[in-house]
Short mmCIF file of C-alpha atoms in Angstrom, two decimals:
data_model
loop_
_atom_site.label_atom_id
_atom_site.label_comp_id
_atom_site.label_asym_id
_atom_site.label_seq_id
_atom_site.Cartn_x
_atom_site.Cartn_y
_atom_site.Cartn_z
CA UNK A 1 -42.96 -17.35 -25.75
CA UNK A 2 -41.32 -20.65 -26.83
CA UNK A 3 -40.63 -19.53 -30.72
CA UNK A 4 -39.18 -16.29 -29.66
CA UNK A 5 -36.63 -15.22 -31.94
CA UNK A 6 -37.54 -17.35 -34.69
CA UNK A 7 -39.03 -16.35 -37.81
CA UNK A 8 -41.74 -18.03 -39.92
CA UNK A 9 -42.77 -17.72 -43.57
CA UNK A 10 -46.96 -17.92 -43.46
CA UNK A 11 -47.92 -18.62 -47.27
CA UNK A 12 -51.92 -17.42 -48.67
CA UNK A 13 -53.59 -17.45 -51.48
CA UNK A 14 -57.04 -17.13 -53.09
CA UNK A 15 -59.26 -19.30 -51.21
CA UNK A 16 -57.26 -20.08 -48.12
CA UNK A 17 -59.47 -22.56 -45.81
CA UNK A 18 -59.95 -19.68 -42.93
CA UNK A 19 -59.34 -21.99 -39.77
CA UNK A 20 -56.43 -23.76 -41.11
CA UNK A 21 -54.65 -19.93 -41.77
CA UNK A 22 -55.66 -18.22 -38.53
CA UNK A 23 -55.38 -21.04 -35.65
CA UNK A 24 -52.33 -21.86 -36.49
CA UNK A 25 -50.86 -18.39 -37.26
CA UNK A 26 -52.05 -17.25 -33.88
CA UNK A 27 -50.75 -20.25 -32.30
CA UNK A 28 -47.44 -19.03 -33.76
CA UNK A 29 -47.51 -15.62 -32.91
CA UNK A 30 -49.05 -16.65 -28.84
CA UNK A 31 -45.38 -18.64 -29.06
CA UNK A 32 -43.75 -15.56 -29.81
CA UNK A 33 -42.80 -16.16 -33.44
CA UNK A 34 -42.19 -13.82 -36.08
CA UNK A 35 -44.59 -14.40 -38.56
CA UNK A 36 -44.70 -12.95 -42.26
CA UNK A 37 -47.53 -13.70 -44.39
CA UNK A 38 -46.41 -14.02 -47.69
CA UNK A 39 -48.15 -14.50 -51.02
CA UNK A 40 -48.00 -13.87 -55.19
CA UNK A 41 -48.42 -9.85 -54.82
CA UNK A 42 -47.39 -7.88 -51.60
CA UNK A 43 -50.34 -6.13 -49.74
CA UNK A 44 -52.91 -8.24 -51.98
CA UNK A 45 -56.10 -8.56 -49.94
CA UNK A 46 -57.37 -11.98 -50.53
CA UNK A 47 -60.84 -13.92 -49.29
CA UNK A 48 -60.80 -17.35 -47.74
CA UNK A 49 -63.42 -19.90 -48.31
CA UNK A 50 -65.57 -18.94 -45.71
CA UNK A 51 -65.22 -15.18 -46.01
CA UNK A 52 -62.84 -14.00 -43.85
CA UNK A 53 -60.12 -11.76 -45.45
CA UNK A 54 -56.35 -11.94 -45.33
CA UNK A 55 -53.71 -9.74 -46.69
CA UNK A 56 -49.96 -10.68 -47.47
CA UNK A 57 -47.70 -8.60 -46.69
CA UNK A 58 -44.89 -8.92 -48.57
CA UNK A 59 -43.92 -11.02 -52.17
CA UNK A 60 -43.42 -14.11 -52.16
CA UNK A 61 -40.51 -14.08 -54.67
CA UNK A 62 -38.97 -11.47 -52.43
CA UNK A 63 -37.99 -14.13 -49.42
CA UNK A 64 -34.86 -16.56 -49.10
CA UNK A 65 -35.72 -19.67 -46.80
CA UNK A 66 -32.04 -18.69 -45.04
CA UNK A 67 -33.58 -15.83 -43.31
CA UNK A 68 -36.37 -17.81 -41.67
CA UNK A 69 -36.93 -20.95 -39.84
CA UNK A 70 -40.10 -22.51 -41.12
CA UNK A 71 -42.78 -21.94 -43.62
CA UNK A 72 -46.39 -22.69 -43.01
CA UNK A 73 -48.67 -23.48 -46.44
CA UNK A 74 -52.47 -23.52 -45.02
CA UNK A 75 -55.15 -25.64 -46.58
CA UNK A 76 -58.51 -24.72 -48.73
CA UNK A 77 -58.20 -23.70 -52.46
CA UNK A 78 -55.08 -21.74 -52.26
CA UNK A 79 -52.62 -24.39 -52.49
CA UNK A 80 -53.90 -25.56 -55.76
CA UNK A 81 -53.09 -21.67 -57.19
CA UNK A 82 -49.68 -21.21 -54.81
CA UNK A 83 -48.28 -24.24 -56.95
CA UNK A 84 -48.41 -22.67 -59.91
CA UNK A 85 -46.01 -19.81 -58.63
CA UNK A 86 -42.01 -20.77 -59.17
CA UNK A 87 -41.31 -18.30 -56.30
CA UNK A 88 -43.47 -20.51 -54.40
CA UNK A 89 -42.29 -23.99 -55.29
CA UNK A 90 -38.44 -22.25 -54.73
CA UNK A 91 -39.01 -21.54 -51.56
CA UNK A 92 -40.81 -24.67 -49.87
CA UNK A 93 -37.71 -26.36 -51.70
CA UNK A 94 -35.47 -24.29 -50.43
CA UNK A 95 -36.66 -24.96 -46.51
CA UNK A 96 -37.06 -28.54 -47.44
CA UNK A 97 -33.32 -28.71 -48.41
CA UNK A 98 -32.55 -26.79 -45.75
CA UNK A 99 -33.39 -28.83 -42.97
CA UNK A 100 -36.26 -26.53 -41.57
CA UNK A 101 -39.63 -27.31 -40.68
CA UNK A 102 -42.19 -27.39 -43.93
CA UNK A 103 -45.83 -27.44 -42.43
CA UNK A 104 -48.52 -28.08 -44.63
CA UNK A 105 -52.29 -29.08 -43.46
CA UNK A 106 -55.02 -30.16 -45.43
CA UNK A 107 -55.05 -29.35 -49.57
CA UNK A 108 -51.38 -27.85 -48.84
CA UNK A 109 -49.86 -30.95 -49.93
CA UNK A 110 -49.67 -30.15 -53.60
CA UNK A 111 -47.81 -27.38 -53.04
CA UNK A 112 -45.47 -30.08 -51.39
CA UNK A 113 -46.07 -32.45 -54.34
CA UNK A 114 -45.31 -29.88 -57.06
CA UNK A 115 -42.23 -28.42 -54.81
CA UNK A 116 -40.33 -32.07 -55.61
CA UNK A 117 -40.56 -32.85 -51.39
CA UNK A 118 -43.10 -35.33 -50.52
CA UNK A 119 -41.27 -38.69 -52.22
CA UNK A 120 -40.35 -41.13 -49.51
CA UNK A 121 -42.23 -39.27 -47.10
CA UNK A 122 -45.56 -40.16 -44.75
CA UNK A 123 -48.14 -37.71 -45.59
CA UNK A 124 -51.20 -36.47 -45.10
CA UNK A 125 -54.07 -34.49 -45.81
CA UNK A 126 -57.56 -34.00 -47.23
CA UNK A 127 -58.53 -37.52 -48.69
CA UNK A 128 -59.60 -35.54 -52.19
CA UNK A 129 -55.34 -35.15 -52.38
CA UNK A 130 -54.76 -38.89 -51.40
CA UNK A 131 -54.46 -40.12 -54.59
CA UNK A 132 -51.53 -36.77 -55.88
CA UNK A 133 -49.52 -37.71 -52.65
CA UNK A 134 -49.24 -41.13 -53.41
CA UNK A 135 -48.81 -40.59 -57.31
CA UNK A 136 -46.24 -38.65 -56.60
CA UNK A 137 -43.95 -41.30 -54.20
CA UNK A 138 -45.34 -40.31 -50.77
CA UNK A 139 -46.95 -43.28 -48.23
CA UNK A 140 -50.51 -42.13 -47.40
CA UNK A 141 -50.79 -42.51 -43.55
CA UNK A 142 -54.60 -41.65 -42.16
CA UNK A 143 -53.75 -39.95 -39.03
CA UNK A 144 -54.41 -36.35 -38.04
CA UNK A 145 -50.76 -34.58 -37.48
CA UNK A 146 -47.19 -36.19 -37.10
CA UNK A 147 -44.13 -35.21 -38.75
CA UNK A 148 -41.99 -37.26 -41.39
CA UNK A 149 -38.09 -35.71 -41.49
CA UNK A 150 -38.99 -31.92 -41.42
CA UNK A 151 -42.33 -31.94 -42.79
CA UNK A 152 -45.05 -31.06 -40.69
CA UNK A 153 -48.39 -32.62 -41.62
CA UNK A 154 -51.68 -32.41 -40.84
CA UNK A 155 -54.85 -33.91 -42.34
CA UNK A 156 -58.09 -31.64 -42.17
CA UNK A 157 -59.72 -28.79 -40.21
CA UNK A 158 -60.84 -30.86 -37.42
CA UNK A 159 -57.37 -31.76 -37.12
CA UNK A 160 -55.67 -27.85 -36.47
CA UNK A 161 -54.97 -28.83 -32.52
CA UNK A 162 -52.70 -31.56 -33.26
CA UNK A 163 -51.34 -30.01 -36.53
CA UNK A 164 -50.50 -26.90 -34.33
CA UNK A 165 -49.16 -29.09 -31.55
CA UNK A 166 -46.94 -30.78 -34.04
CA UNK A 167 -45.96 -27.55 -35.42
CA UNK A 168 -44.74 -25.70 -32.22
CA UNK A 169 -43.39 -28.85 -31.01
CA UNK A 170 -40.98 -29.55 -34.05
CA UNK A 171 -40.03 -25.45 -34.13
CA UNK A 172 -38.89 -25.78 -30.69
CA UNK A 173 -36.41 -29.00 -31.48
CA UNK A 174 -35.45 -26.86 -34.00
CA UNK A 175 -34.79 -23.90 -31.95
CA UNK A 176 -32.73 -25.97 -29.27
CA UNK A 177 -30.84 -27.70 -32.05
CA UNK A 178 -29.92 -25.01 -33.37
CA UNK A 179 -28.74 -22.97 -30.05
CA UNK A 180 -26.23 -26.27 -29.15
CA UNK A 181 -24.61 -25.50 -32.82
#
């Protein structure tokens, strides 16, 4: 119960890579975090790549980043449709600016890239994004989780236990920063 108390923004889409939106929103939720899954339409039931379902529960467009303290953006196909949202580009910004934790894993990084918040930054992900992170000012590093200022990365499915590790990690330096203000 390390992340009780804090609440975390859980982005999905169309598509979301299954693994890479349920490890590490349990992981989350065994920590004792608040987590609200959030997409384009409230209550929209949506199918991940391999078939599992997932529903958000509330819009998108309806959140402010200053009444959370992180926001997740799982992998798959969904990232690539999330981008194309302003509500959703506002938001990661908004964290980013912020000074909370951004975690994206796998294809997440172009919401990142199309956000404004990966320039200057180590990043990682799915080597079919490689190319978009680097195009658009961020320094590809080939290792499966670590953290660059308040971004959370991780690279692919195989890499969810360090990704979550990172994840929990950074929310609870947050947490105890936070408590000394």
């Amino acid at each position: 119960m390390r992340l009780k108390g804090m609440r975390v923004v859980y982005l999905i889409g169309p598509g979301f890579e299954d693994l890479e939106f349920y490890v590490p929103l349990m992981r989350l939720k065994e920590e004792g975090a608040d987590v609200v899954v959030a997409g384009p339409k409230a209550g929209e039931e949506l199918i991940g790549k391999g078939g599992l379902t997932g529903r958000a529960e509330v819009n998108v467009a309806d959140l402010k980043a200053e009444d959370f303290d992180a926001i997740v953006v799982p992998g798959g196909w969904a990232p690539d449709k999330l981008r194309r949202y302003e509500a959703v580009k506002k938001l990661v910004r908004d964290f980013y600016h912020q000074g909370k934790v951004v975690a994206m894993i796998c294809h997440a990084g172009l919401v990142g890239i199309s956000a404004g918040i990966v320039k200057g930054h180590e990043a990682t992900g799915s080597e079919g994004i490689k190319d978009d992170l680097i195009n658009a000012g961020a320094i590809w590093r080939d290792a499966p989780a670590f953290r660059s200022g308040n971004i959370v990365w991780g690279r692919v499915v195989a890499d969810i236990p360090d990704f979550c590790r990172e994840l929990i990690q950074a929310l609870i330096e947050q947490k105890e920063k936070t408590q000394k203000v």
